[in-house]
XYZ file of C-alpha atoms in Angstrom:
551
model
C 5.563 46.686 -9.163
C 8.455 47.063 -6.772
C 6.740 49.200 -4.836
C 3.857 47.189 -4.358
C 6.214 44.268 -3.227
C 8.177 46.498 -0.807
C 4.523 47.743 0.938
C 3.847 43.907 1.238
C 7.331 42.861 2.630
C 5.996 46.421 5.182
C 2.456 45.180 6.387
C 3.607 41.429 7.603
C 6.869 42.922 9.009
C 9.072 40.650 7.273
C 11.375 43.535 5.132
C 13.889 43.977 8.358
C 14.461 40.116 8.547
C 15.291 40.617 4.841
C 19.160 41.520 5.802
C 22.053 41.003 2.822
C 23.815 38.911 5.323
C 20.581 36.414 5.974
C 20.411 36.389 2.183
C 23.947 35.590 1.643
C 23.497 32.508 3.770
C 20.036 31.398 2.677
C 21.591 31.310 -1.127
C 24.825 29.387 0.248
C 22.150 26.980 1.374
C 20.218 26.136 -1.594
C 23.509 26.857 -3.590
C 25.158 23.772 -1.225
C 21.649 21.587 -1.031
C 21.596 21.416 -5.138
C 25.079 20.429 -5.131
C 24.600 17.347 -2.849
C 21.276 16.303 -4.083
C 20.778 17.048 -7.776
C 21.309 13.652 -8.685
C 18.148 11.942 -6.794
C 16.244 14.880 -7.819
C 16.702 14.535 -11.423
C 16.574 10.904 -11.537
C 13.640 8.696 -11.207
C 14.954 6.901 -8.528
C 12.720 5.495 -5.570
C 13.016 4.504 -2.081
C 11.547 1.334 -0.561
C 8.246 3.492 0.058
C 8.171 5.368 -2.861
C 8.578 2.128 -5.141
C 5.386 0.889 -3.805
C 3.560 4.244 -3.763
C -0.206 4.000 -5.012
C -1.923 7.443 -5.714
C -6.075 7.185 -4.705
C -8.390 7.719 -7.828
C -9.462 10.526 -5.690
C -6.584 12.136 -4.773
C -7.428 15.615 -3.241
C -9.824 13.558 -0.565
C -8.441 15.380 2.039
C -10.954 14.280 5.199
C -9.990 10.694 4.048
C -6.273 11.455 4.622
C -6.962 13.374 7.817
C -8.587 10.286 9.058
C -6.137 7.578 7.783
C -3.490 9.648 9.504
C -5.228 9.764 12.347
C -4.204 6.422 13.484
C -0.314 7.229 13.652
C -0.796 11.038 14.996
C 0.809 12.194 11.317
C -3.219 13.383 10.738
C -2.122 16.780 8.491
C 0.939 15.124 7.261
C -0.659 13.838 4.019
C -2.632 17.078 3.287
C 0.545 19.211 3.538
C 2.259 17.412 0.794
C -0.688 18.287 -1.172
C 1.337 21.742 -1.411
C 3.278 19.675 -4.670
C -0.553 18.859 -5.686
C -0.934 14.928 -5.592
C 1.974 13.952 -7.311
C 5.229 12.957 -5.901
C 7.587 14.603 -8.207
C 11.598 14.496 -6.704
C 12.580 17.725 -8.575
C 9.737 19.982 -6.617
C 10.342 17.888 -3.299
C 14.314 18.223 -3.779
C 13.880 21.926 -4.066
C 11.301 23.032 -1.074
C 13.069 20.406 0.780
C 16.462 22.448 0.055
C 14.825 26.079 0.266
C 13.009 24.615 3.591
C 16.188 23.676 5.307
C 17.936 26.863 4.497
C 15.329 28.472 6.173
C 15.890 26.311 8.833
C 19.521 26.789 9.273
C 18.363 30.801 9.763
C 16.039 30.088 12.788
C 18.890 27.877 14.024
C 21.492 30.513 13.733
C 19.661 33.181 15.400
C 18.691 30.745 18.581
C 22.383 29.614 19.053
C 22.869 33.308 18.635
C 25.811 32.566 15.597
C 26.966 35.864 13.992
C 30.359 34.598 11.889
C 30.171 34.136 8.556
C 32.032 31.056 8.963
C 29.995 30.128 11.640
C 26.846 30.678 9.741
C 28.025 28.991 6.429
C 29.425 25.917 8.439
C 25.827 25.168 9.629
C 23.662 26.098 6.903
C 26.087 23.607 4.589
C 26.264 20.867 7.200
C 22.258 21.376 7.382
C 21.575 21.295 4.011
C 24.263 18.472 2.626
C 23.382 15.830 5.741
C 22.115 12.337 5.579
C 18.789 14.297 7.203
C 18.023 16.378 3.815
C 18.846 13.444 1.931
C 15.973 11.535 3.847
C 14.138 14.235 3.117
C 14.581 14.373 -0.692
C 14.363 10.333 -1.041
C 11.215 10.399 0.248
C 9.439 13.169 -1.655
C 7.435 13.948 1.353
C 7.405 18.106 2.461
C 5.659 16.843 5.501
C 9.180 15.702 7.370
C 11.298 18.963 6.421
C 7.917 21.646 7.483
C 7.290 19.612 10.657
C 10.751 20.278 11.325
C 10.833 23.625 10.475
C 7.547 24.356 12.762
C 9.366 22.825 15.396
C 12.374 24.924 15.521
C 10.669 27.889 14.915
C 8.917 27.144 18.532
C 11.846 26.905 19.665
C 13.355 29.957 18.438
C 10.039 31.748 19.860
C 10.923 30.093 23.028
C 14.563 31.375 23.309
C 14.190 34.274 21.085
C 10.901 36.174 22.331
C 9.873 34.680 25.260
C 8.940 37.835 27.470
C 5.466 38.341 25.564
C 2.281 35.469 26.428
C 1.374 36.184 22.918
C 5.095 34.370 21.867
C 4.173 31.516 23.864
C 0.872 30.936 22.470
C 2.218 30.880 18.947
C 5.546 28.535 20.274
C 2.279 25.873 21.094
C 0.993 26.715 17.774
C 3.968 25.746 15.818
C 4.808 22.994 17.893
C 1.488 21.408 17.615
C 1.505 21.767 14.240
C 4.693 20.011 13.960
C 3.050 16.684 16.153
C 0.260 16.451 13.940
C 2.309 16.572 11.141
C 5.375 14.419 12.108
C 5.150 13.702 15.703
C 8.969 12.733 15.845
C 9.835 16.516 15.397
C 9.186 16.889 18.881
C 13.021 16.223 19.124
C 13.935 19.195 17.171
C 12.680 21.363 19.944
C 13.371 19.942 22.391
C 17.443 19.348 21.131
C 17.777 23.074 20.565
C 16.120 24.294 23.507
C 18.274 22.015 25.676
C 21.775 22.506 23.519
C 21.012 26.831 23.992
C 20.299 25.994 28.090
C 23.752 24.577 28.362
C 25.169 27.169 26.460
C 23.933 29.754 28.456
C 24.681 27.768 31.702
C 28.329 27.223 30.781
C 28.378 31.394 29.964
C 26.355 34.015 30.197
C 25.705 37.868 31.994
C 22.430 38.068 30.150
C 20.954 34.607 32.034
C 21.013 33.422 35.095
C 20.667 29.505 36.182
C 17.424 30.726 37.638
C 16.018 32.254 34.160
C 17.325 29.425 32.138
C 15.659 27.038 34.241
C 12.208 29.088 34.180
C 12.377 29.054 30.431
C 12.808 25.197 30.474
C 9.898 24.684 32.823
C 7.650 27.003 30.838
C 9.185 25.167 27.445
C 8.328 21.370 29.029
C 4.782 23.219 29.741
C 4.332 24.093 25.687
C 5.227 20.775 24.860
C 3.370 19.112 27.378
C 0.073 20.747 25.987
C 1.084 20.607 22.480
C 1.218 16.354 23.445
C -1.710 16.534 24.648
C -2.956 18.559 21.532
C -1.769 15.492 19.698
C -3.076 12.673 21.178
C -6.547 14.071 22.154
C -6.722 15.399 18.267
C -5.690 12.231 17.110
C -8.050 9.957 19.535
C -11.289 12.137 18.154
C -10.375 12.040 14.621
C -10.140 7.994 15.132
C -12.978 8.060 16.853
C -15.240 10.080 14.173
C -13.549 8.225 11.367
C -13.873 4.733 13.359
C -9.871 3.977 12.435
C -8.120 1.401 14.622
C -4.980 2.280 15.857
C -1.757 0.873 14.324
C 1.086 -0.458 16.402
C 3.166 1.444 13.852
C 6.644 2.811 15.036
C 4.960 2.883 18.676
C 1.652 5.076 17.263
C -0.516 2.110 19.720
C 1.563 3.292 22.557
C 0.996 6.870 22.154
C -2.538 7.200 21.415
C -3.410 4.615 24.120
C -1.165 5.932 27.094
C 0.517 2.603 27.572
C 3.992 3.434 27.210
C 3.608 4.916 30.848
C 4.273 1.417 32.446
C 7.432 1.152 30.016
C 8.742 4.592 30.716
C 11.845 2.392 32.688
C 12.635 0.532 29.397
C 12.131 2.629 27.266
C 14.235 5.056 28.736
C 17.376 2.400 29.352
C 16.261 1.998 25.054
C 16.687 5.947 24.486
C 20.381 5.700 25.295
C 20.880 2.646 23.531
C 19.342 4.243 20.402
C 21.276 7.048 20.826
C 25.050 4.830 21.017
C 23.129 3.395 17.093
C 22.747 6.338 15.553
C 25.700 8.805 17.110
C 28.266 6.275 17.837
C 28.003 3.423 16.006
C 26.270 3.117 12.867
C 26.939 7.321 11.877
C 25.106 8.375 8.860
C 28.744 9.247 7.038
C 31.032 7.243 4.959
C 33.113 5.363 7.123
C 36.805 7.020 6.837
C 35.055 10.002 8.720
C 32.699 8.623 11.431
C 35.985 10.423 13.453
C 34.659 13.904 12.497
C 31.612 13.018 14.851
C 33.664 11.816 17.891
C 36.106 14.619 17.552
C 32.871 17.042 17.700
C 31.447 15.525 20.555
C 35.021 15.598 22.402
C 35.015 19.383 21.119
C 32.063 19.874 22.383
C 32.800 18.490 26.200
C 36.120 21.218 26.205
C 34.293 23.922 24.937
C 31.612 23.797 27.501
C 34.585 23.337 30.249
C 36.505 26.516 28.574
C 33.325 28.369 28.773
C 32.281 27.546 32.606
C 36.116 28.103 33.658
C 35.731 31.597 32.370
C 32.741 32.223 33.998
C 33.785 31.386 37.087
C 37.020 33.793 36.485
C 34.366 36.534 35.153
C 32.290 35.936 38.502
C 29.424 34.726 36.515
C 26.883 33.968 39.042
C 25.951 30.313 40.741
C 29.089 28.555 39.091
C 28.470 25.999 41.207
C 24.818 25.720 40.547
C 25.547 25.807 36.819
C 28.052 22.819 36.916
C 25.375 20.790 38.312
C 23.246 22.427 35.377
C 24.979 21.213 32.766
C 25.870 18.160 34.204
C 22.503 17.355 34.388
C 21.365 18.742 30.534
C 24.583 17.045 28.961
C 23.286 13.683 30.849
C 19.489 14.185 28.941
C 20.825 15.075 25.676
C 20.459 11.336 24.344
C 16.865 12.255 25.815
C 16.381 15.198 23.780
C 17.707 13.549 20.489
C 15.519 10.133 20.737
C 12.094 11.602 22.439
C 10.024 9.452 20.955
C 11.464 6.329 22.071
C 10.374 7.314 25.225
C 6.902 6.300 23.903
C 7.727 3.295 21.992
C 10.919 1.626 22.622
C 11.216 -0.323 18.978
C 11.104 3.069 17.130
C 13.759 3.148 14.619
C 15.284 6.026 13.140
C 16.070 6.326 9.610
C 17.917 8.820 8.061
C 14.668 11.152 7.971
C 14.181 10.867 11.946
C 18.073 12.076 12.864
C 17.704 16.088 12.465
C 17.863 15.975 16.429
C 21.194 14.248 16.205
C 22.054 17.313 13.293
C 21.045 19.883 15.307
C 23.323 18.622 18.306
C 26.226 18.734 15.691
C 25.303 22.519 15.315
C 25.438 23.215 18.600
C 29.330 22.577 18.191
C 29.196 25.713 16.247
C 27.868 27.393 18.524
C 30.071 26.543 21.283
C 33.226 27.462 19.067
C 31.197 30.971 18.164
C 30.354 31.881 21.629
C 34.291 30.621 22.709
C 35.560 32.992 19.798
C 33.528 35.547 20.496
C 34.225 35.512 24.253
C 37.894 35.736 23.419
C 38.057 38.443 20.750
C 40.318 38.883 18.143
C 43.385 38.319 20.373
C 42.254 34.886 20.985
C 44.888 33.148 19.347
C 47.550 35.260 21.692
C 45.898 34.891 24.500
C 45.155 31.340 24.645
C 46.908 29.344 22.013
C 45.371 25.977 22.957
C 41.994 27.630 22.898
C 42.892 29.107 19.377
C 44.000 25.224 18.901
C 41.023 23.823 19.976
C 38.793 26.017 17.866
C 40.591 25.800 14.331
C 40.306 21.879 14.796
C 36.479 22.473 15.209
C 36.035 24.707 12.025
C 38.293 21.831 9.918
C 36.666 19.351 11.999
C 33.395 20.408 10.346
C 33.955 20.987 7.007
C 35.272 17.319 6.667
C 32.521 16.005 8.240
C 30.490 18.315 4.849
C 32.950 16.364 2.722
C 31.828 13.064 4.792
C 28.141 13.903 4.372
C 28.855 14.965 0.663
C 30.569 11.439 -0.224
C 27.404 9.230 1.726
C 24.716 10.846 0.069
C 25.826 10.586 -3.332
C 27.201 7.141 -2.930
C 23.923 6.148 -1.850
C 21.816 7.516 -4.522
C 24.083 5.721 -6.632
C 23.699 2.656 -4.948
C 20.144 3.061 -4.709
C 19.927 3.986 -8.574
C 21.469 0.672 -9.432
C 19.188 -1.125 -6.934
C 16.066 0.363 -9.337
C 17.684 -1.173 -12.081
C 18.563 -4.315 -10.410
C 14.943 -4.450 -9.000
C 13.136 -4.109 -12.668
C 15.285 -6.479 -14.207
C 14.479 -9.257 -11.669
C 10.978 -8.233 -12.420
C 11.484 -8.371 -16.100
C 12.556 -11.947 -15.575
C 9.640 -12.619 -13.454
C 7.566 -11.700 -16.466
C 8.784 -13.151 -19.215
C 8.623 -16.462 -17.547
C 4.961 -16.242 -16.861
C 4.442 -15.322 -20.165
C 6.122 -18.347 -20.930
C 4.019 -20.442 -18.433
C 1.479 -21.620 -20.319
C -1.275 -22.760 -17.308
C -0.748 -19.065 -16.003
C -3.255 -16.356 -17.323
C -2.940 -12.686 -16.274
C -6.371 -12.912 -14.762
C -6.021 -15.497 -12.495
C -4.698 -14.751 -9.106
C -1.112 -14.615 -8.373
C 1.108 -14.363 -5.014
C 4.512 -12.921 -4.909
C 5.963 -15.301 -1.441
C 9.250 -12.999 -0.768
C 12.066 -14.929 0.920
C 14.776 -12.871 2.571
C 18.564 -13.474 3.862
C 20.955 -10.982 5.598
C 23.990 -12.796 3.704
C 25.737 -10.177 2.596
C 28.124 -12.427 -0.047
C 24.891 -12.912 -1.927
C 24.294 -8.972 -2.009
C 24.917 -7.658 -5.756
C 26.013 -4.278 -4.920
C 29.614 -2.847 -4.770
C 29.354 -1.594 -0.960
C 29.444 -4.767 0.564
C 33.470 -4.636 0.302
C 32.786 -2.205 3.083
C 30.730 -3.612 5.236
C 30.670 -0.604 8.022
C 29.209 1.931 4.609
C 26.902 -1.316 3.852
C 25.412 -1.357 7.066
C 24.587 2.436 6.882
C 24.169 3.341 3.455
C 20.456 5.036 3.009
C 18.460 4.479 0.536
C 18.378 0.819 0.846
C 21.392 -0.625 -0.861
C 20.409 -4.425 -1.544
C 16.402 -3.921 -2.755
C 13.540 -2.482 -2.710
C 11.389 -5.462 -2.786
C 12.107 -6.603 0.784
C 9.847 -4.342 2.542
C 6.032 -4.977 2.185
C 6.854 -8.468 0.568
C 3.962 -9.324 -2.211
C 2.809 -5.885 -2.202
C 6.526 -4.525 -3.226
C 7.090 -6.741 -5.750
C 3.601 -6.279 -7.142
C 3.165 -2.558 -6.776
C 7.091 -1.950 -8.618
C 4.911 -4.525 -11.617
C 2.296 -2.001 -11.661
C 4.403 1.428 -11.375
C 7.390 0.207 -13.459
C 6.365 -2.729 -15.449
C 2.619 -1.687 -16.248
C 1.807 -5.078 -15.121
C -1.857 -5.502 -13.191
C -2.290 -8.575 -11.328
C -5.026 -10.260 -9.447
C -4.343 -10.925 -5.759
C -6.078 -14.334 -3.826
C -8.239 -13.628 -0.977
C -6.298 -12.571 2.061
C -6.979 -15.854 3.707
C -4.966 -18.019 1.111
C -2.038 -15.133 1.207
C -2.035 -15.913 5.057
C -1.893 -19.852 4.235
C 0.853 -19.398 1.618
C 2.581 -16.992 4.227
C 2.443 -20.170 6.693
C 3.393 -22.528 4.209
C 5.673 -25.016 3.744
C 6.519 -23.197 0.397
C 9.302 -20.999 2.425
C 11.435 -23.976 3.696
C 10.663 -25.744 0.797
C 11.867 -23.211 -1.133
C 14.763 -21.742 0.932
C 17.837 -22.961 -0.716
C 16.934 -20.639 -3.646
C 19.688 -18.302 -4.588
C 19.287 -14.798 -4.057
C 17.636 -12.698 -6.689
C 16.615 -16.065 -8.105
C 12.894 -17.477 -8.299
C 10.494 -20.346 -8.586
C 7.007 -20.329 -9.520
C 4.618 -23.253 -8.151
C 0.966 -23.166 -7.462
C -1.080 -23.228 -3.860
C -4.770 -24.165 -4.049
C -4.965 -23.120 -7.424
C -3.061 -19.911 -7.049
C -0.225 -19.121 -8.988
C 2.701 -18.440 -6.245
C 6.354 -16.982 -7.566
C 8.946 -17.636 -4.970
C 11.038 -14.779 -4.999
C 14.507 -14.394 -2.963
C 16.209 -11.066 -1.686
C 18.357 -9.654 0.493
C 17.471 -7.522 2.758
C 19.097 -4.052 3.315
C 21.064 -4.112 6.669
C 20.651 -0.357 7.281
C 17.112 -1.547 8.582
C 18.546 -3.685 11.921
C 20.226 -0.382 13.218
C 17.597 2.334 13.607
């Protein structure tokens, strides 16, 4: 039998990938991914999507979810989950999600060209324990974590084999794939493309500024057509299916073209998105958020180290490079937030930040290429290099520690939110029971009030209110988001309540109501039930998570 498997690993050519060092570090991965997420995945616990999750009676229908994803570009996202069948089960999610990003972390390390074990363990565990995986894993979707692997593996075919046509044919491939999947993933390429161009500017024999910017052009070319792949795919599967488009996270914008005349705002939004999520509300428990800063400063000497020693090693077009990487460090915020070139109100959650992860990498990479430039010796021949580069490596394994602590705090959290959530419910019930003009088959509307006040929040984070106004999952409920359907989907999924909803003309009218001022003193997590033309109506109050205002 081993035979047979070591003639398969021969015909697809995959046995001399198979090195003990590649192995060591895929293992480390999963090894390091279990660690920081066994706890969602053996837990029933559920997001604010998940919590309202209804599976079709027909759930293998997989033209219907073509076409239904049509209308936000994600049109093969739904039929690659099918790869867990049609259940969303957390344990099998939790582990392809962790053996995913391991593989990941590989294609990463060979584009930034990392050969250190410490280098290589430092970004397969930062990979594989950040907020991104645990966005991954809370939503018990594969479709985030393979769009993002197709995407970096286009761009590893990009900087990795990009002499043949063949290897650009296949980098379009994977990166359409990726669109049509999860059209945010974009990003991912597009980060690591750019973070290995300014690499290479600030050092290297191999490329010149004139190669480097070939590649670029050609790359912009790839995803230019794999775009277009996208949106043409997307406008003919809407237009066979006859789906309207959605003004969904900017999908109306997209598939319509008209984010053209907002290209001006929307860019002045992309660095304003990027300050959110990499300056100001960090993904990492508070006490930390320096281990990003400290990178980024890092980062900036690094790339000044590296140029300096170009221009002593006669490097070509110094000057020309300067202006280079002037130019790429200026469009990183670019490369991170893509898609809010397209829609400027597109907010990212802790599933949409692997750009902002991958820039963190390319800190490693910098220190690797710095070391490696220096030799062994480095430490007596420049001690403040030596310095520089020991603060990185600590630098980043307390900003593991930080990622370690926010994850698990937040499935905590978010575990005492379910509970929170179904007793609430619970209450809901037994006083309809105890309503005796209310029968379970007449029609019922759950009106959701919200507040921001956080001194009527019920969980423990709100003594912090920097980790409360980051924590992911959702730290207050998970009843906020889709109002009557939340609260009426967790009755049905964790109650095993049915209930019959009024037409969608008298859920508009109680919507418009003067039930919601009438009712707004309630307390939070308190509740009223009245009637509205004949339809039962339970007020319901909630807070709503602040992690959703900084996206």
């Amino acid at each position: 039998m081993d035979l047979m498997i070591n003639d398969l690993y021969e015909a697809i050519k995959i046995k001399k990938y198979l090195t003990r060092e590649r192995i060591y570090i895929f293992v480390v991965g999963i090894i390091s991914g279990l660690i920081a997420h066994i706890y969602y995945m053996v837990n029933r616990i559920a997001s604010d999507d998940m919590a309202v999750i209804s599976y079709s009676e027909d759930p293998y229908n997989v033209i219907e979810y073509v076409i239904r994803g049509s209308a936000t570009g994600r049109w093969l996202g739904s039929v690659v989950d099918l790869v867990m069948t049609w259940y969303r089960s957390f344990y099998v999610a939790g582990w392809i999600t962790i053996v995913l990003m391991a593989l990941i972390s590989l294609f990463l390390i060979s584009c930034f060209n990392i050969k250190s074990k410490t280098g290589m363990v430092l970004t397969t565990v930062l990979i594989e324990i950040s907020p991104v995986t645990q966005g991954y894993v809370v939503l018990g979707e594969i479709s985030y974590v393979i769009a993002s692997l197709f995407a970096v593996i286009s761009a590893w075919l990009i900087i990795k084999r990009r002499g043949v046509l063949s290897t650009w044919i296949r980098a379009f491939i994977f990166l359409g794939l990726a669109l049509v999947i999860m059209p945010t993933n974009m990003s991912c390429m597009i980060t690591t493309i750019l973070l290995w161009a300014i690499s290479e500017l600030a050092y290297s024999k191999e490329n010149s500024a004139d190669d480097i910017i070939k590649l670029i052009l050609k790359a912009f070319v790839v995803l230019v057509m794999a775009g277009a792949f996208l949106l043409l795919s997307s406008s003919l599967i809407m237009k066979i299916g006859n789906v309207s488009s959605t003004g969904y996270q900017g999908a109306e914008q997209a598939v319509s073209g008209s984010f053209l005349t907002q290209l001006p705002l929307n860019l002045f939004q992309v660095y304003k998105k990027f300050i959110v999520q990499g300056l100001w509300k960090i993904q990492i428990v508070p006490v930390l958020r320096i281990t990003y800063y400290l990178a980024y400063i890092i980062d900036l000497i690094l790339i000044l180290v590296l140029w300096s020693q170009s221009k002593k090693d006669n490097v070509s077009s110094s000057g020309k490079r300067a202006v280079l990487i002037g130019i790429g460090l200026v469009l990183v915020p670019v490369a991170v937030c893509t898609i809010t070139v397209i829609s400027y109100g597109f907010m990212y959650r802790g599933q949409h930040r692997f750009p902002l992860m991958i820039l963190i990498i390319g800190g490693i990479m910098l220190t690797e290429k710095v070391s490696m430039l220096y030799g062994s010796a480095i430490k007596q021949k420049s001690k403040r290099i030596w310095n520089v580069c020991i603060i990185a490596i600590i630098n980043s394994v307390l900003m593991i520690y930080g990622f370690f602590l926010y994850d698990n705090i937040g499935y905590q959290m978010q575990h005492y939110v379910m509970e929170h959530d179904s007793a609430l419910c619970i209450r809901i019930l037994s006083a309809l029971d105890a309503n005796e003009d209310f029968e379970y088959s007449d029609p019922i509307y759950f009106l959701n009030i919200t507040t921001w006040d956080e001194n009527e929040a019920v969980t423990d984070a709100k003594y912090e209110p920097e980790l409360y106004s980051v924590i992911w999952p959702v730290v207050t409920t998970n009843l906020y988001c889709y109002g009557d359907i939340s609260i009426r989907r967790h009755m049905t999924n964790y109650e095993g309540v049915e209930f019959v909803s009024p037409s969608e003309e008298i859920q508009n009218e109680i919507e418009d109501s003067e039930l919601v001022e009438q009712y707004d003193d309630l307390k939070a997590w308190d509740f009223a039930i009245t009637t509205y033309k004949g339809v039962t109506v339970v007020v319901v109050k909630t807070v709503m998570p602040p992690n959703v205002l900084y996206g």
